[in-house]
CSV table of C-alpha atoms and ligand atoms in Angstrom, one decimal:
chain,number,residue,atom,x,y,z
A,1,MET,CA,2.2,33.6,-10.0
A,2,ILE,CA,4.6,30.9,-10.4
A,3,ILE,CA,4.1,29.1,-13.9
A,4,ALA,CA,5.2,25.4,-13.5
A,5,PRO,CA,7.1,23.9,-16.1
A,6,PRO,CA,5.1,21.2,-18.7
A,7,GLY,CA,4.2,18.1,-17.0
A,8,LEU,CA,5.1,19.9,-13.5
A,9,ALA,CA,9.0,18.7,-14.1
A,10,ASP,CA,11.0,19.1,-10.8
A,11,VAL,CA,7.6,20.8,-9.1
A,12,VAL,CA,7.4,19.7,-5.4
A,13,VAL,CA,4.0,19.4,-4.7
A,14,THR,CA,4.0,17.8,-1.3
A,15,SER,CA,5.8,16.2,1.5
A,16,THR,CA,5.3,13.0,2.4
A,17,VAL,CA,6.8,10.3,5.2
A,18,LEU,CA,5.6,7.6,2.8
A,19,SER,CA,8.2,6.9,0.1
A,20,ASP,CA,11.5,9.1,-1.1
A,21,VAL,CA,12.7,8.1,-5.0
A,22,ASP,CA,16.5,9.6,-5.7
A,23,GLY,CA,16.3,9.7,-9.3
A,24,GLU,CA,20.2,10.8,-9.5
A,25,ASN,CA,21.7,8.0,-7.7
A,26,GLY,CA,18.8,5.2,-8.5
A,27,ARG,CA,17.6,4.7,-4.8
A,28,LEU,CA,13.6,4.3,-3.9
A,29,VAL,CA,13.0,4.0,0.0
A,30,ILE,CA,9.7,2.9,1.1
A,31,ARG,CA,8.5,3.5,4.5
A,32,GLY,CA,11.9,4.1,5.5
A,33,LEU,CA,13.3,1.1,4.0
A,34,PRO,CA,15.2,0.7,0.6
A,35,VAL,CA,13.5,-1.4,-2.2
A,36,GLU,CA,16.3,-4.0,-2.1
A,37,ALA,CA,15.0,-5.0,1.3
A,38,VAL,CA,11.4,-4.7,0.5
A,39,ALA,CA,10.8,-6.7,-2.4
A,40,GLY,CA,10.8,-10.7,-1.7
A,41,ARG,CA,11.8,-10.1,2.2
A,42,ILE,CA,9.1,-8.1,3.4
A,43,PRO,CA,5.6,-9.9,2.7
A,44,PHE,CA,2.7,-7.8,0.9
A,45,GLU,CA,0.5,-8.0,4.3
A,46,GLU,CA,3.6,-6.4,6.2
A,47,MET,CA,4.3,-3.8,3.6
A,48,ALA,CA,0.1,-2.9,3.9
A,49,ALA,CA,0.3,-2.3,7.9
A,50,ARG,CA,3.6,-0.5,7.3
A,51,LEU,CA,2.2,2.0,4.8
A,52,TRP,CA,-0.7,2.7,6.7
A,53,GLU,CA,1.1,3.0,10.2
A,54,GLY,CA,-0.5,5.8,11.6
A,55,PHE,CA,-2.9,6.6,9.4
A,56,ALA,CA,-5.0,3.1,9.8
A,57,GLU,CA,-3.2,0.9,12.4
A,58,ILE,CA,-4.1,-2.6,11.7
A,59,ASP,CA,-3.4,-5.8,13.8
A,60,ASP,CA,-3.5,-8.6,11.9
A,61,PRO,CA,-3.6,-7.4,8.3
A,62,ARG,CA,-3.3,-11.0,6.3
A,63,ARG,CA,-6.5,-12.0,7.9
A,64,ALA,CA,-8.0,-8.2,7.4
A,65,LEU,CA,-6.9,-8.6,3.7
A,66,GLY,CA,-8.3,-12.2,3.5
A,67,ASP,CA,-11.4,-11.2,4.9
A,68,GLY,CA,-11.5,-8.2,2.6
A,69,ARG,CA,-11.2,-10.4,-0.4
A,70,ALA,CA,-13.9,-12.5,0.8
A,71,TYR,CA,-16.1,-9.7,1.3
A,72,ALA,CA,-15.1,-8.1,-2.2
A,73,PHE,CA,-15.9,-10.9,-4.0
A,74,GLY,CA,-19.6,-11.7,-2.2
A,75,ARG,CA,-20.4,-8.1,-2.8
A,76,LEU,CA,-19.3,-7.7,-6.4
A,77,ALA,CA,-19.8,-11.6,-8.0
A,78,LYS,CA,-23.2,-10.1,-9.9
A,79,ILE,CA,-21.4,-7.3,-11.5
A,80,PHE,CA,-18.9,-9.6,-12.6
A,81,PRO,CA,-20.4,-11.0,-15.7
A,82,HIS,CA,-21.3,-7.6,-16.7
A,83,LEU,CA,-18.2,-6.3,-17.1
A,84,ALA,CA,-16.4,-9.4,-18.2
A,85,ASN,CA,-16.5,-8.0,-22.1
A,86,LEU,CA,-14.2,-5.4,-21.2
A,87,PRO,CA,-10.5,-4.9,-20.9
A,88,ILE,CA,-9.6,-6.1,-17.3
A,89,ILE,CA,-8.4,-2.9,-16.3
A,90,ASP,CA,-11.7,-1.5,-17.7
A,91,GLY,CA,-13.7,-3.9,-15.7
A,92,LEU,CA,-11.5,-3.2,-12.7
A,93,ARG,CA,-12.6,-0.1,-12.6
A,94,GLY,CA,-15.8,-0.6,-12.8
A,95,CYS,CA,-16.1,-2.8,-9.9
A,96,LEU,CA,-14.4,-0.3,-8.1
A,97,ALA,CA,-16.4,2.6,-9.0
A,98,SER,CA,-19.7,0.6,-7.6
A,99,LEU,CA,-18.0,0.1,-4.1
A,100,GLY,CA,-18.7,3.0,-1.6
A,101,ASP,CA,-17.0,4.6,1.1
A,102,ASP,CA,-19.8,3.3,3.9
A,103,GLU,CA,-20.1,-0.4,3.6
A,104,SER,CA,-19.2,-2.8,6.5
A,105,ILE,CA,-15.6,-2.9,5.8
A,106,LEU,CA,-12.9,-0.1,5.8
A,107,PRO,CA,-12.7,1.4,2.7
A,108,HIS,CA,-9.0,1.2,2.3
A,109,LEU,CA,-8.9,-2.5,3.1
A,110,LEU,CA,-11.9,-3.0,0.8
A,111,VAL,CA,-10.1,-1.5,-2.2
A,112,THR,CA,-7.1,-3.3,-1.4
A,113,ALA,CA,-8.9,-6.7,-1.1
A,114,ALA,CA,-10.8,-6.0,-4.2
A,115,MET,CA,-7.6,-5.6,-6.9
A,116,PRO,CA,-6.7,-9.2,-7.4
A,117,VAL,CA,-10.5,-10.8,-6.5
A,118,VAL,CA,-11.5,-8.7,-9.5
A,119,ALA,CA,-9.0,-9.2,-11.5
A,120,ALA,CA,-8.8,-13.1,-11.3
A,121,ALA,CA,-12.7,-13.2,-11.7
A,122,LEU,CA,-12.8,-11.2,-14.6
A,123,ALA,CA,-10.0,-12.9,-16.3
A,124,ARG,CA,-11.7,-16.6,-15.7
A,125,LEU,CA,-14.8,-15.1,-17.2
A,126,GLN,CA,-13.4,-14.3,-20.5
A,127,GLN,CA,-11.9,-17.7,-20.4
A,128,GLY,CA,-15.4,-19.1,-19.9
A,129,LEU,CA,-14.7,-20.5,-16.5
A,130,ASP,CA,-16.2,-19.8,-13.1
A,131,PRO,CA,-14.7,-17.3,-11.0
A,132,VAL,CA,-12.9,-18.6,-7.9
A,133,ALA,CA,-14.0,-17.7,-4.6
A,134,PRO,CA,-10.9,-16.2,-2.4
A,135,ASP,CA,-9.0,-18.2,0.6
A,136,PRO,CA,-9.3,-15.8,3.3
A,137,THR,CA,-6.3,-17.5,5.1
A,138,ALA,CA,-4.3,-17.5,2.0
A,139,THR,CA,-1.2,-14.9,1.5
A,140,HIS,CA,-2.8,-12.3,-1.1
A,141,ALA,CA,-0.4,-12.7,-3.6
A,142,HIS,CA,-1.1,-16.7,-3.0
A,143,ASP,CA,-4.7,-16.2,-3.6
A,144,PHE,CA,-4.6,-14.1,-6.8
A,145,LEU,CA,-2.5,-16.7,-8.5
A,146,ARG,CA,-5.1,-19.5,-6.6
A,147,MET,CA,-8.2,-17.5,-7.8
A,148,LEU,CA,-6.6,-17.3,-11.6
A,149,ALA,CA,-5.8,-20.6,-11.9
A,150,GLY,CA,-8.2,-22.7,-9.5
A,151,GLU,CA,-5.5,-24.0,-7.9
A,152,PRO,CA,-2.9,-23.4,-5.3
A,153,PRO,CA,0.3,-21.6,-7.0
A,154,PRO,CA,3.9,-23.3,-7.2
A,155,LYS,CA,5.8,-21.2,-4.0
A,156,ALA,CA,8.2,-20.0,-5.8
A,157,ARG,CA,5.3,-17.9,-8.5
A,158,ALA,CA,3.6,-16.7,-5.3
A,159,TRP,CA,6.7,-15.5,-3.5
A,160,ALA,CA,7.9,-13.5,-7.2
A,161,LEU,CA,4.4,-12.3,-7.2
A,162,ASP,CA,4.5,-11.1,-3.7
A,163,ALA,CA,8.1,-9.2,-4.4
A,164,TYR,CA,6.7,-7.6,-7.5
A,165,LEU,CA,3.5,-6.3,-5.4
A,166,THR,CA,5.9,-4.9,-2.6
A,167,SER,CA,8.5,-3.6,-5.3
A,168,VAL,CA,5.6,-1.1,-6.8
A,169,SER,CA,3.8,-0.5,-3.6
A,170,ASP,CA,4.6,3.2,-3.6
A,171,HIS,CA,6.6,5.4,-5.7
A,172,GLY,CA,6.9,9.3,-4.7
A,173,MET,CA,4.7,11.6,-6.5
A,174,ASN,CA,4.0,9.8,-9.8
A,175,ALA,CA,0.6,10.8,-12.1
A,176,SER,CA,-1.5,7.6,-10.3
A,177,THR,CA,-0.8,9.0,-6.7
A,178,PHE,CA,-0.9,12.5,-7.6
A,179,THR,CA,-4.1,12.0,-9.0
A,180,ALA,CA,-5.3,10.2,-5.9
A,181,ARG,CA,-4.2,13.0,-3.9
A,182,VAL,CA,-6.2,15.8,-5.9
A,183,VAL,CA,-9.1,13.8,-5.5
A,184,ALA,CA,-8.5,13.1,-1.9
A,185,SER,CA,-8.2,17.0,-1.4
A,186,THR,CA,-11.7,17.6,-2.8
A,187,ARG,CA,-12.6,15.4,0.2
A,188,ALA,CA,-14.1,12.9,-2.0
A,189,GLY,CA,-13.4,9.9,-0.4
A,190,MET,CA,-11.3,6.9,-0.2
A,191,VAL,CA,-13.0,5.0,-3.0
A,192,ALA,CA,-13.5,7.6,-5.5
A,193,SER,CA,-10.0,8.3,-4.8
A,194,VAL,CA,-8.1,5.3,-5.8
A,195,VAL,CA,-10.7,4.7,-8.7
A,196,ALA,CA,-9.2,8.1,-10.4
A,197,ALA,CA,-5.5,6.9,-9.5
A,198,LEU,CA,-6.6,3.8,-11.1
A,199,CYS,CA,-7.5,5.6,-14.3
A,200,ALA,CA,-4.4,7.6,-14.3
A,201,LEU,CA,-2.2,4.1,-14.0
A,202,LYS,CA,-3.9,2.4,-17.2
A,203,GLY,CA,-2.0,4.8,-19.8
A,204,PRO,CA,1.0,3.4,-21.6
A,205,LEU,CA,3.4,6.4,-20.0
A,206,HIS,CA,2.6,5.0,-16.9
A,207,GLY,CA,1.1,1.7,-15.8
A,208,GLY,CA,0.4,0.6,-19.1
A,209,ALA,CA,3.4,-0.1,-20.6
A,210,PRO,CA,4.8,-3.7,-19.4
A,211,GLY,CA,2.0,-5.6,-22.1
A,212,PRO,CA,3.8,-3.9,-24.9
A,213,VAL,CA,7.0,-4.7,-23.3
A,214,LEU,CA,6.1,-8.1,-24.3
A,215,ASP,CA,4.6,-7.5,-27.4
A,216,MET,CA,7.8,-5.8,-28.1
A,217,LEU,CA,9.8,-9.2,-27.6
A,218,ASP,CA,7.4,-11.1,-29.4
A,219,PHE,CA,7.7,-9.1,-32.3
A,220,ILE,CA,11.7,-9.0,-32.2
A,221,GLY,CA,11.5,-12.9,-31.5
A,222,THR,CA,15.2,-13.8,-31.8
A,223,GLU,CA,18.3,-11.9,-30.4
A,224,GLU,CA,19.7,-11.3,-33.9
A,225,ARG,CA,16.8,-9.2,-35.0
A,226,ALA,CA,16.9,-6.9,-32.0
A,227,ALA,CA,19.4,-4.3,-33.2
A,228,ALA,CA,17.5,-3.7,-36.7
A,229,TRP,CA,13.9,-4.0,-35.2
A,230,ILE,CA,15.0,-1.2,-32.4
A,231,ALA,CA,16.4,1.3,-35.1
A,232,GLU,CA,13.5,1.0,-37.2
A,233,ARG,CA,11.3,1.6,-34.6
A,234,LEU,CA,13.7,4.7,-33.2
A,235,ALA,CA,13.9,6.3,-36.9
A,236,ALA,CA,10.0,6.2,-37.0
A,237,GLY,CA,10.1,8.4,-33.9
A,238,GLN,CA,8.1,5.7,-31.9
A,239,ARG,CA,9.1,5.2,-28.2
A,240,LEU,CA,10.5,1.9,-26.8
A,241,MET,CA,8.6,0.6,-24.0
A,242,GLY,CA,10.1,-0.3,-20.7
A,243,PHE,CA,12.7,2.8,-21.3
A,244,GLY,CA,12.8,6.4,-19.9
A,245,HIS,CA,11.7,7.9,-16.9
A,246,ARG,CA,10.7,11.4,-15.9
A,247,ILE,CA,12.7,11.1,-12.5
A,248,TYR,CA,15.2,8.7,-13.2
A,249,ARG,CA,18.7,9.3,-14.5
A,250,VAL,CA,20.3,6.2,-13.7
A,251,ARG,CA,18.7,2.9,-13.8
A,252,ASP,CA,15.6,2.4,-12.1
A,253,PRO,CA,16.7,0.4,-8.9
A,254,ARG,CA,13.4,-1.8,-9.2
A,255,ALA,CA,14.4,-2.9,-12.8
A,256,ASP,CA,17.5,-5.0,-11.0
A,257,VAL,CA,15.3,-6.1,-8.0
A,258,LEU,CA,12.8,-7.6,-10.5
A,259,ARG,CA,15.5,-9.0,-13.1
A,260,HIS,CA,17.0,-10.9,-9.8
A,261,VAL,CA,13.1,-12.0,-9.1
A,262,VAL,CA,12.9,-13.3,-12.5
A,263,GLU,CA,16.4,-14.9,-12.3
A,264,ARG,CA,15.5,-16.7,-9.4
A,265,LEU,CA,11.9,-18.0,-11.0
A,266,ARG,CA,14.1,-19.1,-13.8
A,267,GLU,CA,16.5,-21.4,-11.3
A,268,GLU,CA,13.0,-22.9,-10.4
A,269,ASP,CA,10.7,-22.8,-13.3
A,270,ALA,CA,12.8,-22.3,-16.9
A,271,SER,CA,12.0,-19.0,-18.5
A,272,PRO,CA,13.0,-18.7,-22.2
A,273,ARG,CA,12.1,-14.8,-22.6
A,274,LEU,CA,15.2,-14.1,-20.0
A,275,ALA,CA,18.0,-14.1,-22.5
A,276,LEU,CA,16.3,-12.3,-25.0
A,277,ALA,CA,15.2,-9.7,-22.5
A,278,GLU,CA,18.8,-9.1,-21.5
A,279,LYS,CA,19.9,-8.7,-25.5
A,280,VAL,CA,17.0,-6.6,-26.1
A,281,GLU,CA,17.8,-4.5,-23.2
A,282,GLN,CA,21.4,-4.0,-24.1
A,283,THR,CA,20.4,-3.6,-27.6
A,284,ALA,CA,18.0,-0.9,-26.7
A,285,LEU,CA,20.5,0.8,-24.3
A,286,GLU,CA,22.8,1.4,-26.7
A,287,ALA,CA,20.5,2.9,-29.4
A,288,LEU,CA,18.8,5.3,-26.7
A,289,ARG,CA,22.5,6.5,-26.2
A,290,ARG,CA,23.2,7.5,-29.8
A,291,HIS,CA,19.4,8.3,-30.3
A,292,LYS,CA,19.6,10.4,-27.5
A,293,PRO,CA,22.6,11.5,-26.4
A,294,ASP,CA,22.1,14.3,-24.2
A,295,ARG,CA,18.9,12.6,-22.5
A,296,PRO,CA,19.8,9.5,-20.3
A,297,LEU,CA,17.2,7.2,-21.1
A,298,GLN,CA,17.7,3.8,-19.4
A,299,THR,CA,15.9,0.8,-18.2
A,300,ASN,CA,12.2,1.5,-16.0
A,301,VAL,CA,10.7,-1.3,-14.2
A,302,GLU,CA,8.1,-2.0,-16.2
A,303,PHE,CA,10.6,-4.1,-18.3
A,304,TYR,CA,11.5,-6.6,-16.2
A,305,THR,CA,7.8,-6.4,-14.6
A,306,ALA,CA,6.7,-7.6,-17.8
A,307,LEU,CA,8.9,-10.6,-17.2
A,308,VAL,CA,8.2,-11.3,-13.8
A,309,LEU,CA,4.6,-11.1,-14.7
A,310,GLU,CA,4.7,-13.3,-16.8
A,311,ALA,CA,6.9,-15.7,-15.1
A,312,VAL,CA,4.4,-16.2,-12.8
A,313,GLY,CA,1.6,-17.3,-15.3
A,314,LEU,CA,-0.2,-13.7,-15.8
A,315,ASP,CA,-1.6,-13.0,-19.1
A,316,ARG,CA,-0.5,-9.9,-20.5
A,317,THR,CA,-4.3,-8.2,-20.0
A,318,LEU,CA,-3.5,-8.5,-16.3
A,319,PHE,CA,-0.5,-6.8,-16.3
A,320,THR,CA,-1.7,-3.1,-15.4
A,321,PRO,CA,-4.1,-4.4,-12.8
A,322,ALA,CA,-1.8,-6.4,-11.0
A,323,PHE,CA,0.5,-3.2,-11.0
A,324,ALA,CA,-2.5,-1.8,-9.1
A,325,ALA,CA,-3.2,-4.4,-6.7
A,326,GLY,CA,0.5,-3.7,-5.6
A,327,ARG,CA,0.7,0.5,-6.1
A,328,VAL,CA,-3.0,0.5,-4.2
A,329,LEU,CA,-1.0,0.5,-0.7
A,330,GLY,CA,0.8,3.6,-1.6
A,331,TRP,CA,-2.6,5.3,-2.8
A,332,THR,CA,-4.3,4.9,-0.3
A,333,ALA,CA,-1.8,5.8,2.3
A,334,HIS,CA,-1.3,8.8,0.3
A,335,VAL,CA,-5.1,9.2,0.5
A,336,PHE,CA,-5.0,9.0,4.4
A,337,GLU,CA,-1.6,12.0,4.2
A,338,GLN,CA,-3.6,14.0,1.9
A,339,GLU,CA,-7.1,13.9,3.8
A,340,ARG,CA,-4.7,14.7,7.2
A,341,GLU,CA,-2.9,17.7,5.1
A,342,GLY,CA,-6.7,18.8,4.8
A,343,LYS,CA,-5.7,21.5,2.0
A,344,LEU,CA,-8.0,21.6,-1.5
A,345,MET,CA,-5.1,21.1,-4.2
A,346,ARG,CA,-6.1,24.0,-6.5
A,347,PRO,CA,-3.6,25.4,-8.9
A,348,GLN,CA,-4.3,28.1,-11.5
A,349,SER,CA,-4.1,28.5,-15.3
A,350,LYS,CA,-2.6,31.1,-17.1
A,351,TYR,CA,-5.1,32.2,-20.0
A,352,VAL,CA,-3.5,32.0,-23.5
A,353,GLY,CA,-6.5,32.7,-25.6
A,354,PRO,CA,-8.6,35.4,-27.4
B,1,ACO,N1,12.2,5.8,-26.5
B,1,ACO,C1,12.6,6.8,-27.5
B,1,ACO,N2,13.0,7.5,-26.8
B,1,ACO,C2,12.0,7.9,-25.5
B,1,ACO,C3,11.8,7.3,-24.7
B,1,ACO,C4,11.6,5.8,-24.7
B,1,ACO,N3,11.2,5.0,-23.9
B,1,ACO,N4,11.4,8.0,-23.5
B,1,ACO,C5,11.8,9.3,-23.8
B,1,ACO,N5,12.4,9.4,-25.0
B,1,ACO,C6,12.3,10.6,-25.5
B,1,ACO,C7,11.0,11.6,-26.2
B,1,ACO,O1,10.9,11.2,-27.4
B,1,ACO,C8,11.4,12.9,-26.0
B,1,ACO,O2,12.7,13.1,-27.2
B,1,ACO,P1,11.8,14.7,-27.7
B,1,ACO,O3,12.8,15.6,-26.7
B,1,ACO,O4,12.6,14.8,-29.2
B,1,ACO,O5,10.5,14.9,-27.6
B,1,ACO,C9,12.6,13.0,-24.9
B,1,ACO,O6,13.1,11.3,-24.8
B,1,ACO,C10,12.3,13.3,-23.6
B,1,ACO,O7,11.0,12.7,-23.6
B,1,ACO,P2,9.7,13.2,-22.2
B,1,ACO,O8,8.5,12.6,-22.5
B,1,ACO,O9,10.0,14.8,-22.2
B,1,ACO,O10,10.3,12.2,-20.8
B,1,ACO,P3,9.0,12.5,-19.8
B,1,ACO,O11,10.6,12.8,-18.5
B,1,ACO,O12,8.1,12.9,-19.5
B,1,ACO,O13,8.6,10.9,-19.7
B,1,ACO,C11,8.3,8.6,-20.0
B,1,ACO,C12,8.7,10.0,-19.1
B,1,ACO,C13,6.7,8.8,-20.4
B,1,ACO,C14,8.4,7.1,-18.9
B,1,ACO,C15,9.1,8.2,-21.5
B,1,ACO,O14,10.4,7.7,-21.1
B,1,ACO,C16,8.7,7.3,-21.5
B,1,ACO,O15,7.4,7.6,-22.6
B,1,ACO,N6,8.8,5.9,-21.7
B,1,ACO,C17,8.1,4.9,-22.6
B,1,ACO,C18,6.7,4.4,-21.6
B,1,ACO,C19,7.3,3.5,-20.6
B,1,ACO,O16,8.2,3.1,-20.2
B,1,ACO,N7,6.3,3.6,-19.5
B,1,ACO,C20,6.6,3.3,-18.2
B,1,ACO,C21,7.0,4.3,-17.1
B,1,ACO,S1,7.7,3.7,-15.9
B,1,ACO,C22,6.2,4.2,-14.8
B,1,ACO,O17,4.9,4.9,-14.8
B,1,ACO,C23,6.0,3.0,-13.5
């Protein structure tokens, strides 16, 4: 019997054609492309087709996702008001859980299309506004922002959100993807596997970190306060959100990709946060080096995710749902891959009780 280390660190649980995370060198490849060649260059719809290639071919992904959003809106409109009092990530889980694998639309398209539709509808209801129906002809990212604001977004914002969604579309055997594969291995189906993945994503050690990153920037407030605030948190034994990663020992390549997205947005649409964020990042990295000299703790994707999503106009309650809207491409592709493998995931435990 092999006893795996805590957190399954360094344990390889499967093979995949979907993505490769090289933590030593800070490289991420998604479907054969480095993340730098994906974000802002390959639209979400094309990434969907690439990730599903070989599992579920799709001729016109823009149209399929547009039709999927329209279907999801019609299918879920009655449920939205019942879940609008919950945090949006929980309402999203409720809406997805009410879907089935046997609807008149393919389940991987349905769950992917439903993410922005539900997130935008619940956000509007929480503001006392009516949900806005999707525009099936729009791109996924444009329509997400349009359904939220009730009017078409500036081009630069739709581009930035698209770049974010594709940059997080898949990332090896992270906790939520692993969860999706475990559930898929029981043959529970696409919807159940994706709902399970969404539950795993919610936690602050995974997809729940970017909201707290903005909270941190708010608490710090000015560049001069950064060092003292960070030192205080670390002395109290707390973690700095947006730093550290199980796999990356160097900087998460998505952090740089997203930093460039924020910079480009800043050119068009001033973001006062960036200067403060850069100072906080630099101060945090220095403090973490002193705090844990034997453990390289670098900036992770969530730090600049927070800045991108804030700059495109998303409230922080929508950050984890937006992450899910991108990562759902990877989850669904991994479900296909796991179903093809066909073997039930069933490890063992060592009994240490009485
Ligand atoms: N701030 C302060 N200390 C940290 C941080 C941090 N951000 N990250 C790790 N450490 C410390 C831990 O306290 C621990 O110290 P200890 O050995 O004295 O207990 C040591 O570094 C190792 O930490 P682990 O939790 O064992 O490392 P692991 O690889 O399991 O954790 C994780 C990775 C969960 C991301 C961690 O770095 C963390 O909590 N970061 C903050 C939350 C965050 O940014 N989450 C988003 C991750 S990215 C994503 O999922 C998309």
